[in-house]
Amino acid sequence: MKRYALVTGASRGLGRAIAIQLASQGFPVIINYQSRTDAAQAVADQIIGTGGEAELLQFDVSDPEAIETAIGNWENNHPDDYVDVLVNNAGIRQDALMIFMQNEQWHKVLDVTLNGFFYLTRRLLKNMMTRRHGRIINMTSLSGIKGLPGQVNYSAAKAAVIGATKALAQEVAPRRVTVNAIAPGFIETDMTSELPVNDLKKMVPAGRFGKPEEVASLVGFIASDNSSYITGEVISINGGLYT
Ligand code: NAP
């Protein structure tokens, strides 16, 4: 029996760094992504090239039928294994001031972040509870704690995941499954590449954006057995931007 880690949105950015970190801790890693197969394959190649185990699993986290098909196939191919660590990392932003925000922008961001969390976590939870061990790690954001103007959709989605994290943590703690949220500030990825970095980093007490590897090492700790008494927490990682 192997205990896998599944990282959603692992073809780029934070998810990529998290997949590499978890593989370095000995987890066989499932790399989920939406459309960029080449980038996802490059992450797998890097992990395999350094002696780790990785495989790709494409699906859209906001599509429950696609999840059922992908996870069902994976389980058929891995009858003795289970997903012990789930990192709900896939996310998008579609910023607009609320007065200009379109229904589509509202629904799309909630579909990927909030509904994606719900569909995939529900699908994988039963096996964690049966095996009496699991880690669910939800990538939220400073935006979901403080709220950021121009991100009413994104702030709402991330705040909702924080509420869900706290509720689910209490449901599953007796089965030794922990549920925590990580709330990054500004991290250097594609998602932040078009922001006015020089202006924004002046607001950060640490004077810089964070690196994906810094978030990944926090996720690595939460995924490990050393974190077994931490659950229902929201852990900020933001260079002192907001505490
Ligand atoms: P990113 O560089 O834009 O990468 C996004 C990843 O999510 C890609 O792997 C993408 O896959 C995948 N993805 C997008 N929609 C998906 C869907 N419907 N189903 C499956 N995968 C999907 O983003 P990032 O900066 O690494 O952000 C990762 C997470 O951290 C997000 O939840 C984000 O909200 C959160 N976060 C980021 C920051 C930051 O400063 N960067 C701060 C706070 C929170 P493809 O490559 O196939 O498109």
Coordinates of N, CA and C in Angstrom, one line a residue, residues 7-16 18 32-36 59-62 87-95 105 107-117 120 137-141 151 153-155 157-158 161 184 189-192:
V7 N -1.8 16.8 -5.8 CA -1.7 18.3 -5.8 C -2.5 18.8 -7.0
T8 N -3.5 19.6 -6.7 CA -4.2 20.2 -7.9 C -3.5 21.4 -8.4
G9 N -3.6 21.7 -9.7 CA -2.9 22.8 -10.2 C -1.4 22.8 -10.0
A10 N -0.8 21.6 -10.3 CA 0.6 21.4 -10.0 C 1.5 21.5 -11.2
S11 N 0.9 22.0 -12.4 CA 1.8 22.2 -13.5 C 2.6 23.5 -13.5
R12 N 2.2 24.4 -12.6 CA 2.9 25.7 -12.5 C 2.9 26.2 -11.1
G13 N 3.7 27.3 -10.9 CA 3.5 28.1 -9.6 C 3.7 27.3 -8.3
L14 N 2.7 27.6 -7.4 CA 2.8 27.0 -6.1 C 2.6 25.5 -6.2
G15 N 1.7 25.1 -7.0 CA 1.4 23.6 -7.1 C 2.6 22.8 -7.5
R16 N 3.4 23.4 -8.5 CA 4.6 22.8 -9.0 C 5.6 22.6 -7.8
I18 N 5.0 22.6 -4.7 CA 4.5 21.7 -3.6 C 4.7 20.3 -4.0
N32 N -2.0 17.0 -10.8 CA -3.2 17.4 -11.5 C -3.0 18.8 -12.2
Y33 N -3.6 19.0 -13.3 CA -3.6 20.3 -14.0 C -4.8 20.4 -14.9
Q34 N -5.0 21.5 -15.5 CA -6.1 21.7 -16.4 C -5.8 21.5 -17.9
S35 N -4.8 22.3 -18.4 CA -4.6 22.3 -19.8 C -3.2 22.2 -20.3
R36 N -2.2 22.5 -19.4 CA -0.8 22.6 -19.9 C -0.1 21.3 -19.6
F59 N -7.6 16.8 -14.9 CA -9.1 17.0 -14.8 C -9.3 18.5 -14.3
D60 N -10.5 19.0 -14.7 CA -10.9 20.3 -14.3 C -11.6 20.1 -12.9
V61 N -11.0 20.8 -11.9 CA -11.5 20.6 -10.5 C -12.9 21.1 -10.3
S62 N -13.4 21.9 -11.3 CA -14.8 22.4 -11.1 C -15.8 21.5 -11.9
V87 N -3.8 18.3 -1.7 CA -3.6 19.8 -1.6 C -4.5 20.4 -2.7
N88 N -5.5 21.1 -2.2 CA -6.4 21.8 -3.0 C -5.8 23.2 -3.4
N89 N -5.0 23.2 -4.4 CA -4.2 24.3 -4.8 C -4.7 25.1 -6.0
A90 N -5.4 24.4 -6.9 CA -5.8 25.0 -8.2 C -6.6 26.2 -7.9
G91 N -6.4 27.3 -8.6 CA -7.1 28.5 -8.4 C -6.9 29.5 -9.5
I92 N -7.9 30.3 -9.7 CA -7.8 31.4 -10.7 C -8.2 32.7 -10.1
R93 N -7.8 33.8 -10.8 CA -8.5 35.1 -10.4 C -8.9 35.7 -11.6
Q94 N -10.1 36.4 -11.5 CA -10.6 37.2 -12.6 C -11.1 38.5 -11.9
D95 N -10.1 39.5 -11.8 CA -10.4 40.6 -11.0 C -11.2 41.7 -11.7
Q105 N -17.6 36.1 -14.3 CA -16.4 36.3 -13.5 C -16.7 35.8 -12.0
H107 N -19.0 33.5 -11.1 CA -19.2 32.1 -11.0 C -18.0 31.3 -11.3
K108 N -17.2 31.8 -12.2 CA -16.0 31.0 -12.6 C -15.0 30.9 -11.4
V109 N -14.8 32.0 -10.7 CA -13.8 31.9 -9.6 C -14.4 31.1 -8.5
L110 N -15.7 31.2 -8.2 CA -16.2 30.3 -7.1 C -16.2 28.9 -7.6
D111 N -16.5 28.6 -8.9 CA -16.5 27.2 -9.3 C -15.2 26.5 -9.1
V112 N -14.1 27.2 -9.5 CA -12.8 26.5 -9.4 C -12.4 26.4 -7.9
T113 N -12.4 27.5 -7.2 CA -11.9 27.5 -5.9 C -12.8 26.8 -4.8
L114 N -14.0 27.2 -4.8 CA -14.9 26.7 -3.7 C -15.6 25.3 -4.1
N115 N -16.2 25.3 -5.3 CA -16.8 24.0 -5.7 C -15.7 23.0 -6.0
G116 N -14.6 23.4 -6.6 CA -13.5 22.4 -6.8 C -13.1 21.8 -5.5
F117 N -12.9 22.6 -4.5 CA -12.6 22.1 -3.1 C -13.6 21.0 -2.7
L120 N -13.8 17.5 -5.0 CA -12.6 16.6 -5.0 C -12.4 16.1 -3.6
I137 N -5.1 20.0 2.7 CA -4.5 21.3 2.8 C -5.1 22.2 1.7
N138 N -5.7 23.2 2.1 CA -6.4 24.1 1.2 C -5.7 25.4 1.0
M139 N -5.4 25.7 -0.3 CA -4.6 27.0 -0.6 C -5.6 28.1 -0.6
T140 N -5.7 28.9 0.4 CA -6.5 30.1 0.4 C -5.7 31.3 0.1
S141 N -5.9 32.4 0.8 CA -5.2 33.6 0.4 C -5.4 34.7 1.5
Q151 N -11.3 42.2 -5.9 CA -11.3 40.8 -5.8 C -12.5 40.3 -5.0
N153 N -15.0 38.5 -5.8 CA -15.2 37.1 -6.1 C -14.2 36.2 -5.5
Y154 N -12.9 36.6 -5.7 CA -11.8 35.8 -5.2 C -11.8 35.8 -3.6
S155 N -12.0 37.0 -3.0 CA -12.0 37.0 -1.6 C -13.1 36.2 -1.0
A157 N -14.5 33.6 -2.4 CA -14.2 32.1 -2.6 C -13.2 31.6 -1.6
K158 N -12.2 32.4 -1.4 CA -11.1 32.0 -0.4 C -11.6 32.0 1.0
V161 N -13.7 29.0 1.6 CA -12.8 27.8 1.9 C -12.3 27.8 3.3
P184 N -1.3 32.5 1.6 CA -0.1 33.2 1.2 C -0.5 34.7 0.9
T189 N 4.6 34.0 -8.9 CA 4.1 33.0 -9.9 C 3.5 33.7 -11.1
D190 N 3.0 32.9 -12.0 CA 2.3 33.5 -13.2 C 1.1 34.4 -12.7
M191 N 0.5 33.9 -11.6 CA -0.7 34.7 -11.1 C -0.4 36.1 -10.8
T192 N 0.8 36.4 -10.3 CA 1.1 37.7 -9.8 C 2.1 38.4 -10.8

